[in-house]
Coordinates of C-alpha atoms and ligand atoms in Angstrom, one line a residue:
Chain A
M1 CA 32.8 13.6 57.0
K2 CA 30.1 13.6 59.5
V3 CA 31.7 16.8 60.7
F4 CA 29.6 18.7 58.2
K5 CA 26.5 17.9 60.2
G6 CA 27.9 20.2 62.8
F7 CA 27.5 23.2 60.5
E8 CA 24.2 22.3 58.9
Y9 CA 21.2 24.6 59.5
R10 CA 18.1 23.1 61.0
R11 CA 15.0 25.2 61.4
G12 CA 14.4 26.2 65.0
T13 CA 12.3 28.6 67.1
T14 CA 14.7 29.6 69.8
P15 CA 15.6 33.3 70.3
I16 CA 19.1 32.6 68.8
H17 CA 17.5 31.2 65.6
A18 CA 15.2 34.3 65.4
L19 CA 18.1 36.8 65.6
D20 CA 18.9 38.9 62.5
P21 CA 21.8 37.2 60.7
R22 CA 23.6 40.6 60.8
A23 CA 23.5 40.6 64.5
K24 CA 25.1 37.2 64.6
L25 CA 27.5 38.2 62.0
V26 CA 28.7 41.1 64.2
Y27 CA 29.3 38.6 67.0
L28 CA 31.1 36.3 64.6
M29 CA 33.4 39.0 63.4
L30 CA 34.2 40.5 66.8
F31 CA 35.1 37.2 68.4
M32 CA 37.0 35.9 65.4
A33 CA 39.1 39.1 65.6
L34 CA 39.7 38.3 69.3
A35 CA 40.7 34.7 68.6
I36 CA 43.2 35.9 66.1
L37 CA 44.5 38.8 68.3
Y38 CA 45.1 36.8 71.5
S39 CA 47.6 34.0 72.1
N40 CA 46.9 33.6 75.8
P41 CA 45.3 30.1 76.2
L42 CA 43.1 31.4 79.1
V43 CA 41.6 34.2 77.0
L44 CA 41.2 31.8 74.1
I45 CA 39.2 29.5 76.4
M46 CA 37.0 32.5 77.3
I47 CA 36.4 33.1 73.6
F48 CA 35.4 29.5 73.2
A49 CA 33.2 29.8 76.2
S50 CA 31.4 32.8 74.7
S51 CA 29.7 30.5 72.2
L52 CA 28.4 28.1 74.9
P53 CA 25.4 30.2 76.2
M54 CA 24.3 30.5 72.6
V55 CA 24.6 26.8 72.0
A56 CA 22.5 26.2 75.1
I57 CA 19.8 28.7 74.3
A58 CA 19.6 27.5 70.7
R59 CA 19.5 23.9 72.0
V60 CA 21.9 22.7 69.3
F61 CA 24.3 21.0 71.7
S62 CA 24.4 17.6 70.0
K63 CA 25.0 19.1 66.6
W64 CA 27.6 21.5 67.9
A65 CA 29.3 18.6 69.6
I66 CA 29.6 16.8 66.3
S67 CA 31.7 19.7 64.9
I68 CA 33.8 19.9 67.9
R69 CA 34.5 16.2 68.1
G70 CA 35.0 16.0 64.3
S71 CA 37.7 18.7 64.5
F72 CA 39.8 16.8 67.1
I73 CA 41.9 15.1 64.5
F74 CA 42.8 18.4 62.9
V75 CA 43.4 19.9 66.3
A76 CA 45.8 17.1 67.1
F77 CA 47.5 17.6 63.8
I78 CA 47.8 21.4 64.3
F79 CA 49.2 20.9 67.8
L80 CA 51.8 18.3 66.8
F81 CA 52.9 20.1 63.7
N82 CA 53.3 23.4 65.6
L83 CA 55.1 21.7 68.4
L84 CA 57.6 20.0 66.1
A85 CA 58.1 23.2 64.0
L86 CA 58.6 25.4 67.0
Y87 CA 60.8 23.1 69.0
F88 CA 63.0 21.4 66.4
W89 CA 63.2 24.0 63.6
G90 CA 62.3 27.2 65.5
G91 CA 64.8 26.5 68.3
N92 CA 62.4 27.5 71.0
T93 CA 62.4 26.1 74.5
L94 CA 60.0 23.2 75.1
E95 CA 57.8 25.3 77.4
V96 CA 57.3 28.1 74.8
A97 CA 56.7 25.5 72.1
V98 CA 54.1 23.6 74.1
L99 CA 52.3 26.8 75.2
S100 CA 52.1 28.3 71.8
S101 CA 51.0 25.1 70.1
L102 CA 48.4 24.8 72.8
S103 CA 47.0 28.2 72.1
M104 CA 47.1 27.5 68.4
A105 CA 44.9 24.4 69.0
I106 CA 42.5 26.2 71.3
R107 CA 42.2 29.0 68.8
F108 CA 41.2 26.6 66.2
I109 CA 38.6 24.9 68.4
S110 CA 37.2 28.4 69.3
L111 CA 36.9 29.4 65.7
I112 CA 35.2 26.1 64.9
S113 CA 32.8 26.6 67.8
I114 CA 31.9 30.2 66.8
F115 CA 31.3 29.2 63.2
S116 CA 29.4 26.1 64.1
T117 CA 27.1 28.1 66.3
F118 CA 26.6 30.7 63.6
F119 CA 25.8 28.2 60.8
L120 CA 23.7 25.9 63.0
T121 CA 21.3 28.7 63.8
T122 CA 21.3 30.9 60.6
S123 CA 19.4 29.8 57.5
P124 CA 21.3 30.2 54.3
E125 CA 18.3 32.1 52.8
D126 CA 18.3 34.7 55.6
M127 CA 22.1 34.9 55.3
T128 CA 21.8 35.7 51.6
Q129 CA 19.1 38.2 52.2
S130 CA 21.1 40.0 54.8
M131 CA 24.1 40.1 52.5
V132 CA 21.9 41.7 49.8
Q133 CA 20.6 44.2 52.3
M134 CA 24.2 45.0 53.2
K135 CA 24.6 46.0 49.5
I136 CA 26.8 43.0 48.7
P137 CA 26.2 42.3 44.9
Y138 CA 23.6 39.6 44.4
D139 CA 26.0 37.4 42.5
Y140 CA 28.4 37.1 45.4
A141 CA 25.5 36.6 47.9
L142 CA 24.1 33.8 45.7
T143 CA 27.5 32.2 45.4
F144 CA 27.8 32.1 49.1
N145 CA 24.3 30.8 49.5
M146 CA 24.9 28.0 47.0
A147 CA 28.1 27.0 48.7
M148 CA 26.1 26.6 51.9
R149 CA 23.3 24.8 50.2
F150 CA 25.7 22.1 48.8
V151 CA 27.4 21.3 52.1
P152 CA 24.9 18.5 53.0
T153 CA 25.0 17.2 49.4
L154 CA 28.8 17.1 49.7
S155 CA 28.7 15.3 53.0
K156 CA 26.3 12.6 51.6
E157 CA 28.5 12.2 48.6
A158 CA 31.6 11.9 50.7
Q159 CA 29.9 9.0 52.4
Y160 CA 29.1 7.3 49.1
I161 CA 32.6 7.7 48.0
M162 CA 34.0 6.2 51.2
D163 CA 31.7 3.3 50.8
A164 CA 32.9 2.7 47.2
Q165 CA 36.6 2.9 48.1
K166 CA 36.2 0.7 51.2
S167 CA 34.6 -1.8 48.9
R168 CA 37.8 -1.8 47.0
G169 CA 39.8 -2.6 50.1
L170 CA 40.7 1.0 51.2
E171 CA 41.2 1.0 55.0
M172 CA 41.0 4.6 56.1
E173 CA 42.3 4.0 59.6
K174 CA 45.4 2.1 58.6
G175 CA 49.0 3.3 59.0
N176 CA 50.7 6.2 60.7
L177 CA 49.6 9.9 60.4
V178 CA 51.1 10.4 57.0
A179 CA 49.6 7.3 55.6
R180 CA 46.2 8.2 57.0
V181 CA 46.3 11.6 55.4
K182 CA 47.2 9.9 52.1
N183 CA 44.2 7.5 52.6
Y184 CA 42.0 10.5 52.0
I185 CA 43.3 11.0 48.4
P186 CA 40.9 8.4 46.9
V187 CA 38.1 10.1 48.7
L188 CA 38.9 13.7 48.0
I189 CA 39.6 13.5 44.3
P190 CA 36.2 12.0 43.3
L191 CA 34.6 14.5 45.7
I192 CA 36.4 17.5 44.1
I193 CA 35.8 16.3 40.6
S194 CA 32.1 15.6 41.1
S195 CA 31.7 19.1 42.7
F196 CA 33.1 20.6 39.6
R197 CA 30.8 18.6 37.5
R198 CA 27.9 19.7 39.6
A199 CA 28.9 23.3 39.5
E200 CA 28.9 23.2 35.7
L201 CA 25.5 21.5 35.7
V202 CA 24.0 24.0 38.1
A203 CA 25.4 26.9 36.0
D204 CA 23.9 25.5 32.8
A205 CA 20.6 24.8 34.5
M206 CA 20.5 28.4 35.8
E207 CA 21.5 30.0 32.6
S208 CA 19.0 28.0 30.6
R209 CA 16.3 29.4 32.9
A210 CA 17.5 33.0 32.2
F211 CA 19.4 33.7 35.3
G212 CA 20.6 37.3 35.3
A213 CA 18.1 38.4 32.6
S214 CA 16.7 41.2 34.8
K215 CA 19.1 43.5 36.4
K216 CA 16.9 44.8 39.2
R217 CA 15.9 42.2 41.8
T218 CA 13.3 42.8 44.5
S219 CA 12.7 40.8 47.6
I220 CA 9.4 39.4 48.9
Y221 CA 10.7 39.3 52.4
V222 CA 12.9 42.0 54.1
L223 CA 14.9 41.4 57.3
R224 CA 14.3 43.9 60.1
F225 CA 16.9 44.7 62.8
G226 CA 14.8 44.8 66.0
G227 CA 15.2 45.4 69.7
K228 CA 16.3 41.9 70.4
D229 CA 19.0 42.1 67.8
A230 CA 20.2 45.4 69.3
L231 CA 20.3 43.8 72.7
F232 CA 22.3 40.9 71.4
V233 CA 24.8 43.1 69.6
S234 CA 25.2 45.2 72.8
I235 CA 26.1 42.1 74.8
A236 CA 28.5 41.0 72.1
L237 CA 30.1 44.4 72.0
A238 CA 30.3 44.7 75.8
S239 CA 32.0 41.3 76.1
F240 CA 34.3 42.2 73.2
F241 CA 35.5 45.3 74.9
A242 CA 35.8 43.5 78.2
L243 CA 38.1 41.0 76.6
L244 CA 39.9 43.6 74.6
S245 CA 40.7 45.6 77.8
L246 CA 42.7 42.6 79.0
R247 CA 45.1 43.5 76.3
L248 CA 44.9 47.3 76.6
L249 CA 45.1 47.5 80.4
L250 CA 46.9 44.4 81.4
S251 CA 48.9 43.7 78.2
V252 CA 47.8 40.1 78.2
P253 CA 49.4 38.5 75.1
Chain B
M1 CA 27.3 -18.9 50.0
I2 CA 25.3 -15.9 51.1
S3 CA 22.7 -16.2 53.8
L4 CA 20.7 -13.5 55.6
E5 CA 18.7 -14.6 58.7
G6 CA 16.1 -12.2 60.1
V7 CA 18.2 -9.2 59.0
T8 CA 16.8 -5.9 60.2
Y9 CA 18.4 -2.5 59.8
S10 CA 17.4 1.1 60.4
Y11 CA 19.2 4.3 59.5
M12 CA 16.9 6.2 61.8
P13 CA 15.2 4.9 64.9
G14 CA 11.7 3.7 64.2
I15 CA 12.0 3.2 60.5
N16 CA 13.2 -0.1 59.3
A17 CA 15.0 0.1 55.9
L18 CA 15.3 -3.7 56.1
D19 CA 12.6 -5.6 58.0
H20 CA 13.4 -9.2 58.9
I21 CA 15.0 -10.3 55.7
D22 CA 15.6 -14.0 55.1
L23 CA 17.5 -14.8 52.0
N24 CA 19.7 -17.6 50.7
I25 CA 21.8 -17.4 47.6
G26 CA 23.8 -20.4 46.6
A27 CA 27.3 -20.4 45.0
G28 CA 27.2 -19.8 41.3
E29 CA 23.7 -18.3 41.2
L30 CA 22.7 -15.3 39.0
V31 CA 20.1 -13.3 40.9
A32 CA 18.3 -10.0 40.2
I33 CA 17.1 -7.8 43.1
V34 CA 14.3 -5.5 42.1
G35 CA 11.8 -3.2 43.9
E36 CA 10.6 0.4 44.1
N37 CA 12.8 3.4 45.0
G38 CA 13.6 3.2 48.6
A39 CA 12.7 -0.5 48.9
G40 CA 16.0 -1.2 50.6
K41 CA 18.0 -2.8 47.7
T42 CA 21.1 -0.8 48.2
T43 CA 20.9 -1.2 51.9
L44 CA 20.6 -4.9 51.4
V45 CA 23.7 -5.3 49.2
K46 CA 25.7 -3.1 51.6
H47 CA 25.1 -5.7 54.2
I48 CA 26.6 -8.4 52.0
N49 CA 30.0 -6.8 51.8
G50 CA 29.9 -5.6 55.4
L51 CA 29.6 -1.8 54.8
L52 CA 26.5 -2.0 57.0
K53 CA 26.1 -4.5 59.9
P54 CA 22.6 -5.7 60.8
S55 CA 20.9 -4.2 63.8
E56 CA 19.2 -7.6 64.3
G57 CA 19.8 -10.9 62.6
R58 CA 22.8 -12.4 60.9
V59 CA 24.6 -12.1 57.6
T60 CA 26.9 -14.9 56.6
V61 CA 29.1 -14.7 53.4
C62 CA 31.4 -17.6 52.4
G63 CA 31.1 -18.9 56.0
L64 CA 32.1 -15.6 57.5
D65 CA 29.8 -13.7 59.9
S66 CA 29.8 -10.1 58.6
K67 CA 29.9 -8.7 62.2
A68 CA 33.1 -10.6 62.9
V69 CA 35.2 -9.4 60.0
T70 CA 36.3 -6.0 58.5
V71 CA 34.9 -4.6 55.3
A72 CA 38.3 -5.0 53.7
S73 CA 38.4 -8.8 54.4
L74 CA 34.9 -9.2 53.2
A75 CA 35.4 -7.0 50.2
R76 CA 38.2 -9.4 49.1
K77 CA 35.4 -12.0 48.5
V78 CA 32.5 -9.7 47.6
G79 CA 33.0 -7.2 44.9
L80 CA 30.4 -4.4 45.0
V81 CA 30.1 -2.0 42.1
F82 CA 28.1 1.1 42.9
Q83 CA 25.7 2.8 40.6
N84 CA 27.7 6.0 40.1
P85 CA 31.3 5.4 38.8
D86 CA 32.2 9.0 39.7
H87 CA 32.1 8.0 43.3
Q88 CA 35.1 5.8 42.9
L89 CA 37.4 6.9 40.0
F90 CA 40.3 9.0 41.3
A91 CA 43.6 7.8 39.8
E92 CA 45.7 9.6 37.2
T93 CA 45.6 6.8 34.8
I94 CA 43.4 3.9 33.9
E95 CA 46.1 1.4 35.0
K96 CA 46.4 3.0 38.4
E97 CA 42.7 2.9 38.8
L98 CA 42.6 -0.7 38.0
S99 CA 45.4 -1.6 40.3
F100 CA 44.0 0.3 43.3
A101 CA 42.2 -2.6 44.8
L102 CA 45.0 -5.0 43.9
V103 CA 47.5 -2.9 45.8
N104 CA 45.1 -2.6 48.8
F105 CA 44.8 -6.3 48.9
G106 CA 48.5 -6.7 48.8
L107 CA 48.9 -8.7 45.6
P108 CA 52.5 -9.2 44.3
P109 CA 53.6 -6.7 41.6
D110 CA 53.8 -9.2 38.7
E111 CA 50.3 -10.4 39.5
I112 CA 49.0 -6.8 39.6
K113 CA 50.5 -6.2 36.2
R114 CA 49.0 -9.4 34.8
R115 CA 45.5 -8.6 36.1
T116 CA 45.6 -5.0 35.0
E117 CA 46.5 -6.0 31.5
W118 CA 43.8 -8.7 31.5
A119 CA 41.1 -6.1 32.6
I120 CA 42.2 -3.6 30.0
S121 CA 41.8 -6.1 27.2
E122 CA 38.7 -7.8 28.6
F123 CA 36.9 -4.4 28.8
E124 CA 38.2 -3.1 25.6
L125 CA 40.0 -0.1 27.2
S126 CA 43.3 -0.5 25.5
Q127 CA 42.8 2.5 23.3
Y128 CA 42.7 4.6 26.5
A129 CA 45.7 3.1 28.2
G130 CA 47.8 5.7 30.0
R131 CA 45.0 8.2 29.9
S132 CA 43.0 9.7 32.8
P133 CA 39.7 8.0 33.8
F134 CA 38.0 11.4 33.7
M135 CA 38.5 11.6 29.9
L136 CA 36.2 8.6 29.4
S137 CA 32.5 8.9 28.5
G138 CA 29.8 8.0 31.1
G139 CA 29.3 4.5 29.8
E140 CA 33.1 3.9 29.6
R141 CA 33.6 5.2 33.1
K142 CA 31.0 2.7 34.3
R143 CA 32.8 -0.1 32.5
L144 CA 36.1 1.0 34.1
A145 CA 34.5 1.0 37.6
L146 CA 33.3 -2.5 37.0
A147 CA 36.6 -3.6 35.7
S148 CA 38.4 -2.2 38.7
V149 CA 36.4 -4.5 40.9
L150 CA 36.3 -7.5 38.7
C151 CA 40.1 -7.6 38.2
Y152 CA 40.7 -8.7 41.8
G153 CA 38.6 -11.7 41.2
P154 CA 35.9 -11.7 44.0
E155 CA 33.9 -14.8 44.3
V156 CA 30.7 -12.8 44.7
L157 CA 30.0 -9.9 42.4
I158 CA 27.2 -7.4 43.1
L159 CA 26.3 -4.7 40.6
D160 CA 24.0 -1.8 41.7
E161 CA 22.1 -0.7 38.6
P162 CA 24.7 -1.6 36.0
T163 CA 22.4 -0.9 33.0
T164 CA 21.2 2.7 33.7
G165 CA 22.6 5.0 31.0
Q166 CA 23.9 2.2 28.9
D167 CA 22.9 1.8 25.3
N168 CA 21.4 -1.5 24.1
R169 CA 24.8 -2.8 22.7
Q170 CA 26.3 -2.3 26.1
K171 CA 23.4 -4.0 27.8
V172 CA 23.8 -7.0 25.7
R173 CA 27.5 -7.0 26.3
M174 CA 26.8 -6.6 30.1
A175 CA 24.4 -9.6 29.9
S176 CA 27.0 -11.8 28.2
L177 CA 29.7 -10.8 30.6
L178 CA 27.4 -11.7 33.5
H179 CA 26.7 -15.1 32.0
K180 CA 30.4 -15.6 31.4
L181 CA 31.2 -14.8 35.0
N182 CA 28.4 -17.0 36.1
Q183 CA 29.8 -19.9 34.0
Q184 CA 33.1 -19.4 35.7
G185 CA 31.3 -20.3 38.9
K186 CA 30.9 -16.7 40.3
T187 CA 27.9 -15.7 42.2
V188 CA 26.4 -12.6 40.7
L189 CA 23.7 -10.3 42.1
V190 CA 22.3 -7.4 40.0
V191 CA 20.2 -4.6 41.5
T192 CA 18.1 -3.0 38.8
H193 CA 14.9 -1.3 37.7
D194 CA 15.3 -2.6 34.2
M195 CA 12.6 -5.4 34.0
E196 CA 13.3 -6.2 30.4
F197 CA 16.9 -6.9 31.3
V198 CA 15.9 -9.2 34.1
S199 CA 13.3 -11.1 32.1
D200 CA 15.7 -11.5 29.2
Y201 CA 18.8 -12.5 31.0
I202 CA 18.5 -13.3 34.7
P203 CA 17.0 -16.6 35.9
R204 CA 16.2 -15.8 39.6
V205 CA 14.6 -12.7 40.9
V206 CA 14.1 -11.3 44.4
V207 CA 11.4 -8.6 44.7
M208 CA 11.7 -6.2 47.6
S209 CA 9.1 -3.6 48.9
H210 CA 9.3 -1.5 52.0
G211 CA 12.3 -3.3 53.4
R212 CA 10.8 -6.8 52.9
V213 CA 11.2 -9.6 50.4
I214 CA 7.8 -10.0 48.9
A215 CA 8.6 -12.6 46.3
D216 CA 11.6 -14.8 45.4
G217 CA 11.7 -17.3 42.6
Q218 CA 12.2 -18.1 38.9
S219 CA 11.9 -14.9 36.8
G220 CA 9.4 -16.7 34.6
D221 CA 7.1 -17.3 37.6
V222 CA 7.6 -14.0 39.5
L223 CA 7.5 -11.5 36.7
V224 CA 4.1 -12.5 35.5
R225 CA 2.4 -11.9 38.9
R226 CA 0.5 -8.7 38.6
D227 CA -0.1 -8.2 42.4
I228 CA 3.6 -8.5 43.2
L229 CA 4.7 -6.2 40.3
E230 CA 2.2 -3.5 41.4
R231 CA 3.2 -3.6 45.0
A232 CA 6.8 -3.0 44.1
S233 CA 6.0 -0.3 41.4
L234 CA 7.6 -2.4 38.7
V235 CA 6.9 -2.1 35.0
P236 CA 5.8 -5.6 33.8
P237 CA 7.9 -7.0 31.1
Q238 CA 6.2 -6.5 27.7
L239 CA 5.8 -10.2 27.1
A240 CA 4.0 -10.6 30.4
E241 CA 1.6 -7.8 29.4
I242 CA 1.0 -9.5 26.0
S243 CA 0.4 -12.8 27.8
W244 CA -2.2 -11.1 30.1
E245 CA -3.9 -9.4 27.2
L246 CA -4.1 -12.6 25.2
G247 CA -5.3 -14.5 28.3
L248 CA -2.4 -17.0 28.0
D249 CA -2.4 -19.4 30.9
P250 CA 0.1 -19.7 32.4
P251 CA 1.5 -16.3 31.2
S252 CA 5.1 -16.3 29.9
I253 CA 8.0 -13.9 29.6
R254 CA 9.8 -15.9 26.9
L255 CA 9.6 -14.6 23.4
D256 CA 9.7 -18.0 21.6
D257 CA 7.1 -19.4 24.0
V258 CA 4.7 -16.5 23.5
V259 CA 5.2 -16.6 19.7
A260 CA 4.6 -20.4 19.6
R261 CA 1.4 -20.1 21.6
L262 CA 0.2 -17.0 19.6
A263 CA 0.7 -19.0 16.4
K264 CA -1.4 -21.8 17.9
L265 CA -4.1 -19.3 18.8
I266 CA -4.2 -17.8 15.3
G267 CA -4.1 -21.2 13.8
G268 CA -6.9 -22.3 16.0
A269 CA -9.0 -19.2 15.1
K270 CA -8.4 -19.9 11.3
A271 CA -9.5 -23.5 11.7
Ligands
LIG301 N1 22.2 7.2 54.5 C1 20.9 7.1 54.8 N2 20.4 7.8 55.8 C2 19.1 7.7 56.1 N3 18.2 6.9 55.5 C3 18.6 6.3 54.4 C4 20.0 6.3 54.0 N4 20.2 5.6 52.9 C5 18.9 5.1 52.6 N5 18.0 5.5 53.5 C6 16.6 5.1 53.5 O1 16.5 3.7 53.6 C7 15.5 3.3 52.7 C8 16.0 2.3 51.7 O2 17.0 2.9 50.9 P1 17.8 2.2 49.8 O3 18.9 3.1 49.3 O4 18.3 0.9 50.3 O5 16.7 2.0 48.6 P2 16.9 1.4 47.2 O6 16.0 0.2 47.1 O7 18.3 1.1 46.8 O8 16.3 2.5 46.3 P3 16.7 3.1 44.8 O9 15.9 2.2 43.8 O10 16.1 4.4 44.8 O11 18.1 3.0 44.7 C9 14.9 4.5 52.0 O12 13.7 4.8 52.7 C10 15.9 5.6 52.3 O13 15.3 6.8 52.4
LIG302 MG1 19.7 2.0 45.4

């Protein structure tokens, strides 16, 4: 559950932190599209690599590494599951099955990397504000903001729950893959239930303080899209089209 | 039974949540651990069942070094009940919840059945049999969480804040349960902020502050020491305050004692 730490925003003063969330969002969308579009492992590795300079400039390597390391178990699972499905049930040759499971796994890691970079360097408040400025209804923006806000709470709670279940003899690392996945049930159920309880609590607390009483909201602080943001978006767009041309000109899969 | 020698632990470098703790607890003792928020009480009890391992020093429980064994094998001997029952309840029915630990520890099915039935009757949960743990009230969920640990019969039982959110009837019941377990020879540790509960029911108290043990002894001796209580942000028991106000020497936390001496004072004043 430490994997959450790899997505948790920490204040920073680097140029990446200072970018307008909308600029980073453009990058996120473009490269997510690429990751879904391509199945060539080399291109997927390039997409993965695109986040590395950002990680370096933002100096969030250790946090980013947590999310990458934490996703390994899922990656292994995705790889194995795809391999089995494609080879045994899909009737593909071993080579095709391995190659396509491999790209599935790299795609997943690339997406994790892109998202981790985004969330590590973008404050939830700025994110909400940028959504509002993009004319997304405030209720949705707020829902998103609160979801983000509760990630650290959730990860702490997951730790408490694991402690409690281990104290009752639960051994998370015991058994084969299926058994290990099953071991998560005693952790996930209390986590989900207490999230619901908390959601209800927060809703009650907000309504009792007259949330939504005034329809027109104003902001103290308005985000500005500046020269640096334009530069960043241009670089993102240029690399996007460069990668896209591989498909258009060379028909890379 | 439980021994901590020079135990130091830090979550973050530079800040010691536990700072050279020395503590010995004998078999069959009933001990309260008190101290301000963040004193390190929860951190301490997590060392006793092996969830945390000391950065320095040694923890020995029932002759086992906590560093040399797994949490599961230590948990078999040390039952730890956390403050919030919602951090552990997950099963579809109360029976399944109760048998979770029993299954994990590999007990035979007939034994599991016997112990589950025992826990249901002991904790007065039979009216809820077959129902979901999430239908229970807060206090009942807390009782179920306690039952689910007690039913596997650990030699040491540790309760983290068992009385918060409990009405007085439940507190009294809790106290009598603790005494009953204690009489069966179990070692019981209670982490709490409820000083009245300690002064009324628990014979030995360990006071913690900033990761250290600042006092350890008979409740009657420790809970009347102003300096200690102030350092650990503890509310003095009412009887201790009355003793101070009346200038009783030595102060006392026992009702019959205070009443007897008060009667003497009044008698003396009349005469
Ligand atoms: N998971 C954690 N990560 C970092 N620091 C922690 C963690 N858990 C506890 N601490 C810190 O360790 C210290 C001791 O905490 P602990 O939970 O043991 O206190 P406590 O005596 O149980 O307090 P309370 O009465 O509030 O339950 C505190 O300063 C706390 O901030
Ligand atoms: Mg605590």
